[in-house]
Coordinates of C-alpha atoms in Angstrom, one line a residue:
Chain A
M1250 CA -5.1 -12.9 -7.5
A1251 CA -4.3 -9.3 -8.3
L1252 CA -2.0 -7.5 -6.0
V1253 CA -2.3 -4.4 -8.1
E1254 CA -6.0 -3.6 -8.5
Q1255 CA -8.4 -0.7 -8.2
V1256 CA -9.8 -0.4 -4.7
E1257 CA -12.2 2.3 -3.7
R1258 CA -11.8 4.2 -0.5
V1259 CA -15.0 4.7 1.6
G1260 CA -16.4 8.2 2.0
K1261 CA -14.9 10.7 4.4
A1262 CA -17.5 10.4 7.1
R1263 CA -17.5 6.6 6.9
W1264 CA -13.7 6.5 7.0
W1265 CA -13.6 8.7 10.1
L1266 CA -16.2 6.5 11.8
Q1267 CA -14.5 3.2 10.9
A1268 CA -11.0 4.5 12.0
F1269 CA -12.7 5.5 15.3
L1270 CA -14.5 2.2 15.8
V1271 CA -11.6 0.0 14.8
M1272 CA -9.5 1.7 17.5
V1273 CA -12.2 1.1 20.1
Y1274 CA -12.2 -2.5 19.0
R1275 CA -8.4 -2.8 19.1
Q1276 CA -8.1 -1.3 22.6
T1277 CA -10.9 -3.4 24.1
I1278 CA -9.7 -6.8 22.7
R1279 CA -6.1 -6.0 23.8
F1280 CA -7.5 -5.3 27.3
L1281 CA -9.5 -8.5 27.3
R1282 CA -6.4 -10.5 26.3
A1283 CA -4.3 -8.9 29.1
R1284 CA -5.9 -10.3 32.2
S1285 CA -3.2 -8.8 34.4
R1286 CA -4.4 -5.3 33.6
M1287 CA -7.9 -6.0 34.8
F1288 CA -6.4 -7.4 38.0
N1289 CA -4.2 -4.4 38.6
A1290 CA -7.0 -1.8 38.3
L1291 CA -9.2 -3.7 40.6
V1292 CA -6.6 -4.4 43.3
M1293 CA -5.8 -0.8 44.3
P1294 CA -9.4 0.4 45.0
L1295 CA -10.3 -2.9 46.6
V1296 CA -7.3 -2.7 48.9
W1297 CA -8.3 0.8 49.9
F1298 CA -11.9 -0.2 50.5
T1299 CA -11.0 -3.2 52.6
F1300 CA -8.0 -2.3 54.6
F1301 CA -8.5 1.5 54.8
G1302 CA -12.4 1.5 54.8
L1303 CA -13.1 -1.4 57.1
G1304 CA -10.5 -0.2 59.5
W1305 CA -11.8 3.3 59.8
S1306 CA -15.4 2.2 59.6
S1307 CA -15.1 0.2 62.9
T1308 CA -13.2 3.2 64.5
F1309 CA -16.0 5.6 63.5
D1310 CA -18.6 3.2 64.7
R1311 CA -17.2 3.5 68.2
L1312 CA -17.9 7.3 68.1
G1313 CA -21.6 6.4 67.6
P1314 CA -24.1 8.7 65.9
I1315 CA -21.7 11.7 65.8
A1316 CA -19.6 10.0 63.2
K1317 CA -22.6 9.7 60.9
T1318 CA -23.1 13.5 60.9
L1319 CA -19.6 13.8 59.6
F1320 CA -20.5 11.8 56.5
G1321 CA -23.9 13.2 55.7
G1322 CA -25.8 10.6 57.7
L1323 CA -24.0 7.7 56.1
N1324 CA -21.9 5.1 57.7
Y1325 CA -18.2 5.2 56.5
L1326 CA -18.4 2.3 54.1
E1327 CA -21.5 3.7 52.4
Y1328 CA -19.7 7.1 52.2
L1329 CA -16.7 5.4 50.6
A1330 CA -18.4 3.1 48.1
P1331 CA -19.4 5.5 45.3
G1332 CA -16.0 7.1 45.3
I1333 CA -14.1 3.8 45.3
V1334 CA -16.1 2.8 42.2
L1335 CA -15.0 6.0 40.4
M1336 CA -11.5 5.5 41.7
S1337 CA -11.2 2.2 39.8
A1338 CA -12.6 3.9 36.7
F1339 CA -10.1 6.7 37.1
V1340 CA -7.1 4.5 37.6
G1341 CA -8.2 2.2 34.8
G1342 CA -8.7 5.1 32.4
F1343 CA -5.4 6.7 33.3
A1344 CA -3.7 3.5 32.2
S1345 CA -4.7 4.4 28.6
G1346 CA -1.6 6.6 28.6
L1347 CA 0.5 3.6 29.5
T1348 CA -0.9 1.6 26.5
L1349 CA 0.2 4.5 24.3
L1350 CA 3.7 4.5 25.7
F1351 CA 3.9 0.7 25.2
D1352 CA 2.7 1.1 21.6
R1353 CA 5.5 3.6 21.1
E1354 CA 8.0 1.2 22.7
F1355 CA 6.9 -1.7 20.5
G1356 CA 6.7 0.4 17.3
Y1357 CA 3.0 0.2 16.7
L1358 CA 2.5 4.0 17.3
K1359 CA 4.5 4.6 14.2
E1360 CA 2.1 2.4 12.2
L1361 CA -0.8 4.5 13.5
L1362 CA 0.8 7.9 13.0
V1363 CA 1.8 7.2 9.4
A1364 CA -1.7 6.1 8.5
P1365 CA -3.8 8.5 6.5
A1366 CA -6.8 8.3 8.8
S1367 CA -7.9 11.3 10.9
R1368 CA -5.8 11.4 14.1
T1369 CA -8.7 12.8 16.0
A1370 CA -10.7 9.7 15.1
T1371 CA -7.9 7.3 16.1
I1372 CA -7.1 8.9 19.4
L1373 CA -10.7 9.3 20.4
G1374 CA -11.3 5.7 19.5
R1375 CA -8.3 4.6 21.5
M1376 CA -9.5 6.6 24.5
L1377 CA -13.0 5.3 24.3
G1378 CA -11.8 1.7 24.0
D1379 CA -9.6 2.1 27.1
S1380 CA -12.5 3.8 28.9
L1381 CA -14.9 1.0 28.2
A1382 CA -12.3 -1.4 29.6
A1383 CA -12.0 0.8 32.7
T1384 CA -15.7 1.0 33.0
L1385 CA -15.9 -2.8 33.0
Q1386 CA -13.6 -2.8 36.0
A1387 CA -15.7 -0.1 37.7
V1388 CA -18.8 -2.2 37.1
I1389 CA -17.2 -5.2 38.7
M1390 CA -16.2 -3.0 41.6
L1391 CA -19.7 -1.6 41.9
A1392 CA -21.2 -5.1 42.0
V1393 CA -18.9 -6.1 44.8
L1394 CA -19.4 -2.9 46.8
A1395 CA -23.2 -2.8 46.3
V1396 CA -23.3 -6.2 47.9
A1397 CA -20.9 -5.1 50.7
V1398 CA -23.0 -2.1 51.7
G1399 CA -26.4 -3.7 50.7
Y1400 CA -27.4 -1.2 48.0
T1401 CA -30.0 -2.1 45.4
N1402 CA -31.5 1.0 43.6
P1403 CA -31.0 0.1 39.9
V1404 CA -31.5 3.6 38.6
A1405 CA -28.8 5.1 40.9
L1406 CA -26.5 2.2 40.0
S1407 CA -27.0 2.9 36.3
I1408 CA -26.1 6.6 36.8
V1409 CA -22.9 5.5 38.6
V1410 CA -22.0 3.3 35.7
L1411 CA -22.4 6.3 33.3
L1412 CA -20.4 8.5 35.7
A1413 CA -17.7 5.8 35.7
L1414 CA -17.5 5.9 31.9
V1415 CA -17.2 9.7 31.9
T1416 CA -14.6 9.6 34.6
A1417 CA -12.6 6.9 32.8
F1418 CA -12.7 8.9 29.6
M1419 CA -11.5 12.0 31.4
A1420 CA -8.7 10.0 33.0
S1421 CA -7.7 8.5 29.7
A1422 CA -7.5 12.0 28.2
I1423 CA -5.2 13.1 31.1
G1424 CA -3.1 9.9 30.8
T1425 CA -2.8 10.2 27.1
T1426 CA -1.7 13.8 27.3
I1427 CA 0.9 13.0 29.9
A1428 CA 2.1 10.0 27.9
L1429 CA 2.5 12.1 24.8
M1430 CA 4.8 14.4 26.8
M1431 CA 7.0 11.5 28.0
S1432 CA 9.7 9.5 26.4
S1433 CA 9.6 6.2 28.2
P1434 CA 7.1 3.9 30.0
E1435 CA 9.3 3.8 33.1
G1436 CA 8.6 7.4 34.1
F1437 CA 4.9 6.9 33.9
H1438 CA 4.7 5.1 37.2
G1439 CA 6.3 8.0 38.9
I1440 CA 3.7 10.3 37.4
V1441 CA 1.0 8.0 38.7
N1442 CA 2.1 8.6 42.2
L1443 CA 2.8 12.3 41.7
V1444 CA -0.5 13.1 39.9
I1445 CA -3.0 10.3 40.5
M1446 CA -2.7 9.9 44.3
P1447 CA -3.2 13.6 45.2
L1448 CA -6.1 13.8 42.8
I1449 CA -7.7 10.8 44.4
F1450 CA -7.2 11.9 48.0
L1451 CA -8.4 15.4 47.3
S1452 CA -11.5 14.3 45.5
G1453 CA -13.6 13.6 48.6
I1454 CA -13.6 9.9 48.2
F1455 CA -12.1 9.3 51.6
Y1456 CA -13.1 12.4 53.6
P1457 CA -15.5 15.3 53.3
I1458 CA -14.1 18.2 51.3
K1459 CA -16.4 20.9 52.8
T1460 CA -14.6 20.8 56.1
L1461 CA -11.2 21.2 54.4
Q1462 CA -9.0 24.3 55.3
Q1463 CA -7.5 26.6 52.6
P1464 CA -5.8 26.1 50.3
L1465 CA -6.8 22.5 50.2
A1466 CA -10.5 23.4 49.9
I1467 CA -9.7 25.4 46.7
L1468 CA -7.5 22.5 45.4
A1469 CA -10.4 20.1 46.0
V1470 CA -12.7 22.1 43.8
L1471 CA -10.0 22.3 41.2
D1472 CA -9.5 18.6 41.3
P1473 CA -11.3 17.1 38.2
L1474 CA -12.1 13.9 40.0
T1475 CA -14.0 15.7 42.8
H1476 CA -17.1 16.5 40.7
P1477 CA -18.0 13.0 39.4
V1478 CA -17.3 11.6 42.9
Q1479 CA -19.8 14.1 44.4
L1480 CA -22.3 13.2 41.7
A1481 CA -22.0 9.5 42.3
R1482 CA -22.6 9.9 46.0
W1483 CA -25.5 12.3 45.3
A1484 CA -27.0 9.7 42.9
M1485 CA -26.7 6.8 45.4
Y1486 CA -27.4 8.6 48.8
N1487 CA -28.5 12.1 48.0
V1488 CA -25.4 13.3 49.8
V1489 CA -23.4 16.0 48.1
E1490 CA -20.9 18.6 49.3
E1491 CA -21.1 21.1 46.5
P1492 CA -23.9 22.4 44.3
V1493 CA -25.0 19.7 41.9
T1494 CA -24.9 22.1 39.0
L1495 CA -21.3 22.8 39.8
A1496 CA -20.6 19.0 40.0
I1497 CA -22.2 18.5 36.6
T1498 CA -20.5 21.5 35.0
G1499 CA -17.1 20.6 36.5
T1500 CA -17.3 17.0 35.3
L1501 CA -18.2 17.9 31.7
A1502 CA -15.9 20.9 31.5
Y1503 CA -12.9 19.0 32.6
T1504 CA -13.7 16.0 30.3
I1505 CA -14.0 18.4 27.3
L1506 CA -10.9 20.3 28.3
F1507 CA -8.6 17.2 28.7
T1508 CA -10.1 15.6 25.6
T1509 CA -9.3 18.6 23.4
T1510 CA -5.8 18.8 24.9
A1511 CA -5.2 15.2 24.1
I1512 CA -6.5 15.5 20.6
A1513 CA -4.4 18.6 19.9
K1514 CA -1.3 17.0 21.4
Y1515 CA -1.7 13.8 19.4
G1516 CA -2.3 15.8 16.2
R1517 CA 1.0 17.5 16.6
T1518 CA 3.0 14.3 17.5
Y1519 CA 5.9 13.7 15.3
I1520 CA 6.3 10.3 13.8
A1521 CA 10.1 9.7 13.9
Chain B
M1175 CA 2.8 9.1 -15.1
V1176 CA 5.7 6.8 -15.5
D1177 CA 7.8 7.9 -12.5
V1178 CA 6.3 7.0 -9.1
I1179 CA 9.0 8.7 -7.2
V1180 CA 10.7 11.9 -8.3
A1181 CA 13.1 13.2 -5.7
E1182 CA 14.7 16.5 -6.2
N1183 CA 17.7 17.7 -4.2
L1184 CA 16.4 16.2 -0.9
V1185 CA 18.4 17.5 2.1
K1186 CA 18.1 16.6 5.8
R1187 CA 20.2 18.4 8.3
Y1188 CA 20.3 17.6 12.0
G1189 CA 22.1 20.6 13.6
D1190 CA 25.6 20.6 12.1
F1191 CA 25.3 17.1 10.7
E1192 CA 24.0 16.7 7.2
A1193 CA 22.6 13.2 7.0
V1194 CA 21.4 13.6 3.4
K1195 CA 23.2 16.1 1.2
G1196 CA 20.9 16.7 -1.7
V1197 CA 19.8 13.5 -3.5
S1198 CA 17.8 13.4 -6.7
F1199 CA 16.5 10.3 -8.5
R1200 CA 13.5 8.9 -10.2
V1201 CA 11.8 5.5 -9.6
R1202 CA 9.7 4.1 -12.5
R1203 CA 6.4 2.4 -12.2
G1204 CA 6.9 -1.4 -11.7
E1205 CA 10.6 -1.4 -11.0
V1206 CA 12.4 -2.5 -7.9
Y1207 CA 14.7 0.4 -6.9
G1208 CA 17.4 -0.1 -4.3
F1209 CA 19.4 2.3 -2.1
L1210 CA 22.6 0.5 -1.4
G1211 CA 25.1 1.9 1.1
P1212 CA 26.8 1.3 4.4
N1213 CA 25.0 2.0 7.7
G1214 CA 24.8 5.7 8.4
A1215 CA 25.0 6.6 4.7
G1216 CA 21.5 8.3 4.7
K1217 CA 19.4 5.5 3.4
T1218 CA 16.8 5.4 6.2
T1219 CA 16.7 9.2 6.4
T1220 CA 15.9 9.4 2.7
L1221 CA 13.3 6.7 3.0
G1222 CA 11.9 8.6 6.0
M1223 CA 11.5 11.8 3.9
L1224 CA 9.8 9.8 1.1
T1225 CA 7.3 8.3 3.5
T1226 CA 6.5 11.6 5.2
V1227 CA 7.9 10.5 8.5
I1228 CA 10.8 13.0 8.3
K1229 CA 10.4 16.5 7.1
P1230 CA 13.1 17.5 4.5
T1231 CA 15.3 20.4 5.5
S1232 CA 15.1 21.5 1.8
G1233 CA 14.3 20.0 -1.5
D1234 CA 11.1 18.0 -2.2
A1235 CA 9.9 14.7 -3.6
L1236 CA 6.8 13.7 -5.5
V1237 CA 5.6 10.3 -4.4
A1238 CA 2.6 8.9 -6.4
G1239 CA 2.2 12.4 -7.8
Y1240 CA 2.0 14.3 -4.5
S1241 CA 4.6 16.4 -2.7
V1242 CA 5.8 14.8 0.5
S1243 CA 6.3 18.2 2.2
R1244 CA 3.1 19.9 1.1
E1245 CA 0.6 17.0 0.8
P1246 CA 1.8 14.3 3.2
W1247 CA -1.7 13.0 3.7
K1248 CA -2.2 12.3 0.0
V1249 CA 1.1 10.5 -0.1
R1250 CA 0.2 8.4 3.0
E1251 CA -2.9 7.1 1.2
R1252 CA -0.9 5.9 -1.7
I1253 CA 2.1 4.2 -0.1
G1254 CA 2.9 1.1 1.9
V1255 CA 5.8 1.2 4.4
V1256 CA 7.7 -1.6 6.2
F1257 CA 10.0 0.1 8.6
Q1258 CA 13.3 -1.3 9.8
E1259 CA 12.0 -2.0 13.3
P1260 CA 8.8 -4.1 13.6
T1261 CA 5.6 -2.0 14.0
V1262 CA 3.1 -4.9 14.3
D1263 CA 0.5 -5.2 17.1
R1264 CA 1.9 -8.2 19.0
E1265 CA -1.2 -8.9 21.0
L1266 CA -3.4 -9.1 17.9
T1267 CA -3.5 -12.0 15.5
A1268 CA -2.0 -11.7 12.0
M1269 CA -5.5 -11.4 10.5
E1270 CA -6.5 -8.8 13.0
N1271 CA -3.4 -6.7 12.2
L1272 CA -4.4 -6.7 8.6
L1273 CA -8.0 -5.8 9.3
V1274 CA -7.2 -2.9 11.6
H1275 CA -4.7 -1.6 9.1
G1276 CA -7.1 -1.8 6.1
L1277 CA -10.0 -0.2 8.0
I1278 CA -7.8 2.7 9.3
H1279 CA -6.6 3.1 5.7
G1280 CA -10.2 3.7 4.6
L1281 CA -11.0 0.5 2.7
S1282 CA -14.4 -1.1 2.9
R1283 CA -14.7 -4.1 5.2
R1284 CA -15.4 -6.4 2.3
D1285 CA -12.3 -5.3 0.4
V1286 CA -10.1 -5.5 3.5
E1287 CA -11.2 -9.0 4.3
R1288 CA -10.7 -10.3 0.8
R1289 CA -7.3 -8.7 0.4
A1290 CA -6.2 -9.8 3.8
R1291 CA -6.9 -13.4 3.0
E1292 CA -5.2 -13.1 -0.4
L1293 CA -2.1 -11.3 1.0
L1294 CA -1.6 -13.8 3.8
E1295 CA -1.6 -16.5 1.2
F1296 CA 0.8 -14.5 -0.9
V1297 CA 3.4 -14.2 1.9
G1298 CA 2.8 -17.8 2.9
L1299 CA 1.2 -17.1 6.3
E1300 CA -2.3 -18.3 5.7
K1301 CA -1.9 -21.1 8.2
F1302 CA -1.0 -18.5 10.9
A1303 CA -3.9 -16.1 10.3
R1304 CA -5.4 -16.7 13.8
M1305 CA -2.1 -16.8 15.7
Q1306 CA -1.1 -13.9 17.9
V1307 CA 1.9 -12.1 16.4
K1308 CA 3.9 -12.3 19.6
R1309 CA 4.4 -16.0 18.8
F1310 CA 5.8 -15.2 15.3
S1311 CA 9.5 -15.4 14.3
G1312 CA 11.3 -12.4 13.0
G1313 CA 11.0 -13.5 9.4
M1314 CA 7.2 -14.2 9.8
V1315 CA 6.7 -10.7 11.3
R1316 CA 8.6 -9.2 8.3
R1317 CA 6.4 -11.0 5.8
L1318 CA 3.3 -10.1 7.7
E1319 CA 4.4 -6.5 7.6
I1320 CA 4.9 -6.7 3.8
A1321 CA 1.3 -8.1 3.5
R1322 CA 0.0 -5.4 5.7
A1323 CA 1.7 -2.6 3.7
L1324 CA 0.0 -4.0 0.6
I1325 CA -3.5 -4.0 1.9
N1326 CA -4.3 -0.5 0.7
V1327 CA -3.0 -1.2 -2.8
P1328 CA -0.1 1.2 -2.5
E1329 CA 1.4 2.7 -5.7
V1330 CA 4.8 2.1 -4.2
L1331 CA 6.0 -0.2 -1.4
F1332 CA 8.9 1.0 0.8
L1333 CA 11.0 -1.6 2.5
D1334 CA 13.7 -0.3 4.9
E1335 CA 16.4 -3.0 5.3
P1336 CA 13.9 -5.8 4.7
T1337 CA 16.2 -8.7 5.7
T1338 CA 18.5 -7.1 8.3
G1339 CA 18.6 -9.3 11.4
L1340 CA 17.0 -12.3 9.8
D1341 CA 18.5 -15.8 9.6
P1342 CA 19.4 -17.1 6.1
Q1343 CA 16.2 -19.1 5.6
S1344 CA 14.0 -16.3 6.5
R1345 CA 16.0 -14.0 4.3
A1346 CA 15.5 -16.3 1.4
K1347 CA 11.7 -16.3 2.0
V1348 CA 11.5 -12.5 2.1
W1349 CA 13.5 -12.4 -1.1
D1350 CA 11.0 -14.8 -2.7
V1351 CA 8.2 -12.4 -1.6
I1352 CA 10.0 -9.4 -3.1
R1353 CA 10.6 -11.3 -6.4
A1354 CA 6.9 -12.2 -6.5
L1355 CA 6.0 -8.6 -5.9
K1356 CA 8.1 -7.7 -8.9
R1357 CA 6.3 -10.2 -11.1
E1358 CA 3.0 -8.7 -9.9
G1359 CA 4.1 -5.3 -11.1
V1360 CA 4.4 -3.7 -7.6
T1361 CA 6.8 -0.8 -7.5
V1362 CA 9.3 -1.3 -4.7
F1363 CA 11.8 1.1 -3.1
L1364 CA 14.1 -0.7 -0.8
T1365 CA 17.2 0.1 1.2
T1366 CA 19.9 -2.4 2.0
H1367 CA 23.5 -2.7 3.0
Y1368 CA 23.8 -6.2 1.6
M1369 CA 25.4 -6.2 -1.9
D1370 CA 24.0 -9.6 -2.8
E1371 CA 20.5 -8.4 -1.9
A1372 CA 20.7 -5.3 -4.0
E1373 CA 22.1 -7.3 -6.9
K1374 CA 19.6 -10.1 -6.7
L1375 CA 16.4 -8.0 -6.3
C1376 CA 16.9 -4.6 -7.8
D1377 CA 16.3 -3.4 -11.4
R1378 CA 18.2 -0.3 -10.6
I1379 CA 20.4 0.7 -7.7
A1380 CA 21.6 4.0 -6.3
I1381 CA 24.8 3.7 -4.4
I1382 CA 24.7 6.1 -1.5
D1383 CA 27.6 7.1 0.7
R1384 CA 27.8 9.9 3.3
G1385 CA 24.5 11.4 2.2
V1386 CA 25.3 11.5 -1.5
I1387 CA 24.3 9.3 -4.4
V1388 CA 27.7 8.3 -5.9
A1389 CA 26.3 6.2 -8.8
E1390 CA 23.1 5.0 -10.2
G1391 CA 22.1 2.3 -12.7
S1392 CA 21.3 -1.4 -13.2
P1393 CA 23.6 -3.8 -11.4
E1394 CA 25.2 -4.5 -14.8
E1395 CA 25.7 -0.9 -15.7
L1396 CA 27.2 -0.2 -12.3
K1397 CA 29.7 -3.1 -12.7
K1398 CA 30.7 -1.8 -16.1
M1399 CA 31.8 1.4 -14.4
V1400 CA 34.6 -0.6 -12.9
G1401 CA 35.6 -1.4 -16.4
S1402 CA 36.5 -4.9 -16.7
D1403 CA 35.3 -8.5 -16.6
L1404 CA 38.0 -11.1 -16.4
V1405 CA 37.9 -14.0 -19.0
Y1406 CA 39.9 -17.1 -18.1
I1407 CA 40.9 -19.3 -21.0
E1408 CA 42.5 -22.7 -20.2
F1409 CA 44.2 -24.1 -23.3
E1410 CA 46.8 -26.5 -24.8
G1411 CA 49.2 -25.2 -27.4
D1412 CA 51.4 -22.2 -28.1
P1413 CA 50.8 -19.4 -25.6
A1414 CA 52.7 -16.7 -27.5
R1415 CA 50.4 -16.8 -30.5
L1416 CA 47.3 -16.9 -28.4
T1417 CA 48.4 -14.0 -26.3
A1418 CA 49.3 -12.0 -29.3
R1419 CA 45.9 -12.6 -31.0
L1420 CA 43.8 -11.9 -27.9
S1421 CA 45.7 -8.7 -26.9
E1422 CA 43.6 -7.0 -29.5
Y1423 CA 40.6 -7.4 -27.3
G1424 CA 42.1 -6.2 -24.0
E1425 CA 45.0 -6.6 -21.6
A1426 CA 46.1 -10.3 -21.7
R1427 CA 48.1 -12.0 -19.0
L1428 CA 49.4 -15.5 -18.9
L1429 CA 48.9 -17.5 -15.7
R1430 CA 51.2 -20.5 -14.8
N1431 CA 48.7 -23.4 -15.4
N1432 CA 48.2 -22.8 -19.1
T1433 CA 45.5 -20.2 -18.5
L1434 CA 45.2 -16.9 -20.0
V1435 CA 43.4 -14.0 -18.3
L1436 CA 41.9 -11.3 -20.5
K1437 CA 40.5 -8.0 -19.1
V1438 CA 37.6 -7.0 -21.2
R1439 CA 34.7 -4.6 -20.9
D1440 CA 31.7 -6.9 -21.4
A1441 CA 32.6 -10.6 -21.3
P1442 CA 29.2 -12.2 -22.1
S1443 CA 28.7 -10.3 -25.3
L1444 CA 32.4 -10.6 -26.4
L1445 CA 32.7 -14.3 -25.7
P1446 CA 31.5 -15.7 -29.1
E1447 CA 33.9 -13.4 -30.9
L1448 CA 36.8 -14.4 -28.7
L1449 CA 36.2 -18.1 -29.3
K1450 CA 36.1 -17.5 -33.0
A1451 CA 39.4 -15.6 -32.9
V1452 CA 41.0 -18.4 -30.9
E1453 CA 40.2 -21.0 -33.6
G1454 CA 42.7 -19.4 -36.0
V1455 CA 45.7 -19.6 -33.8
G1456 CA 46.1 -23.4 -33.5
V1457 CA 45.5 -23.9 -29.8
R1458 CA 42.9 -26.2 -28.2
V1459 CA 40.7 -24.5 -25.7
K1460 CA 39.9 -26.7 -22.7
S1461 CA 37.7 -24.4 -20.8
V1462 CA 36.5 -20.8 -20.6
R1463 CA 35.0 -19.0 -17.7
Y1464 CA 34.7 -15.4 -16.8
S1465 CA 34.2 -13.4 -13.6
R1466 CA 32.5 -10.1 -13.2
P1467 CA 33.3 -7.3 -10.7
S1468 CA 31.0 -7.4 -7.7
L1469 CA 29.1 -4.3 -6.4
D1470 CA 31.7 -4.2 -3.6
D1471 CA 34.3 -3.5 -6.4
V1472 CA 32.0 -0.8 -7.6
F1473 CA 31.8 0.8 -4.2
L1474 CA 35.5 0.5 -3.8
H1475 CA 36.0 2.1 -7.2
L1476 CA 33.7 5.0 -6.5
T1477 CA 34.6 5.8 -2.9
G1478 CA 38.1 4.4 -2.5
R1479 CA 36.7 2.3 0.4
S1480 CA 35.3 -1.2 0.5
L1481 CA 31.7 -1.6 1.6
R1482 CA 32.7 -4.5 3.8
D1483 CA 35.4 -2.4 5.5
V1484 CA 33.0 0.5 6.1
E1485 CA 30.5 -1.9 7.5
A1486 CA 33.1 -3.3 9.9
D1487 CA 34.2 0.2 10.9
W1488 CA 30.6 1.1 11.6
R1489 CA 30.1 -2.0 13.8
E1490 CA 33.2 -1.3 15.7
A1491 CA 32.1 2.3 16.3
L1492 CA 28.7 1.1 17.5
R1493 CA 30.3 -1.4 19.8
M1494 CA 32.5 1.4 21.3
R1495 CA 29.5 3.6 21.7
I1496 CA 27.5 0.9 23.5
R1497 CA 30.4 0.1 25.7
A1498 CA 30.9 3.7 26.5
R1499 CA 27.3 4.0 27.5
M1500 CA 27.4 0.9 29.7
R1501 CA 30.2 2.3 31.8

């Protein structure tokens, strides 16, 4: 065996791609080995759907047909379902920041930062890997909810899966950026409550945003989660509370914005 | 290019505190070069600057021919680093850790897989290739990290305190790995605060104290700086004549039990001559042994403090700090 030998490096483009893919691989297998993470990201949306959704659903049902006009002609569980799926993608994707903080805690981040690979490739790979994991959670959630509300259109369901992936990626970019600004994993849970909960409530998952008063109405439009939620409901039930073009633009613009922020922040991260 | 590392006047300042006060040295290809000094002497900071983890305040170093401050990416492609604290992925298996590292370092999949297998065998972990690293002992993790750092065929391997915190058996195994590296011609830069480690493993040692290199050389050369080896000659016969004869070679002193102690500069090379000289004085030599100064004596000689004492002081200071924080 020769420890000292001549070994060729692959070409620049190939190197970028393999650094990206190996991070996707690493993040997904880490997720699949940590069953508890899957459990965590499924529990919160499911609890909301069951204990909040079912509760209000029976209350609204007592109002009769008037209630349906509030929710664009849908019953409350139908109104809730698309948003809950994206909520699980959003919460799961946001946890990407937590994986970064734990990598720092256990020293592995140093190994990544001292590597000669493109940091853009490694952070994008990491975010995509975590997003795929979150999308898997969203798909499970979607399957459960589709059965619960009796929904079967496969095209619409596929669009929702795609939206879940985009939402998860956006959330992982937000989570990663926040994680890079923090020093310990402990503080991250506080951020979850401070940032994530308001974003979820204002996104129109639980109540219509078009009847909101100022300044909440403005905040709802500024909420990055609002737009994919509107799109998901539009895809499934043709119910949407803002122009579809705005929803598409908002979703893409926010995803690109947060992704660039995360890349820039990671590129400037000091090793020691 | 003979010198893999050329450090010139490296300085690192943190506010008012100067951790490294201008160190210069060269490491030749194929040698094991050690930074020996107490904790807080600036060893890890220097290693950090050489591995592009810490930006030098001033000065520069060429590692594998590239400047650590101007071309850190080129340097990173050509080095392997094992930090003091573990940086493994504990959820992945040993093999997966090596694969991820090799692919991120731009090797082809075929090369990575081949080298990963070879290196796991080299560090004696081939049976644990498929085990998750979280089940590894501290010594196994350290050996895995050495294997991982070697995947990309670095021109120099950096080891920061490679055996600190390991039990004696694991230490011995890590030492075996480092000796094997030396046989394979891998250039190694290591830091340590263990004198025995530096002495056993290093071709050349820089003794560092308070951010300054106070001496540099092979362990032998360093010990010669202290001046003297001690030769003990146990004999039967007339002590006076023997003392008179051997005083020509160095300061001789008679011990009670018919033993003479002679202070000489280099005992091993002088021994044959001494024995010949003794033949003429009519005494019978029963035994001869000599002792050499330890690196601790060297440190004492150079800094006026013993490495062991500095170590103890440092531990005490650390304990006080931890206690203060807990209150």
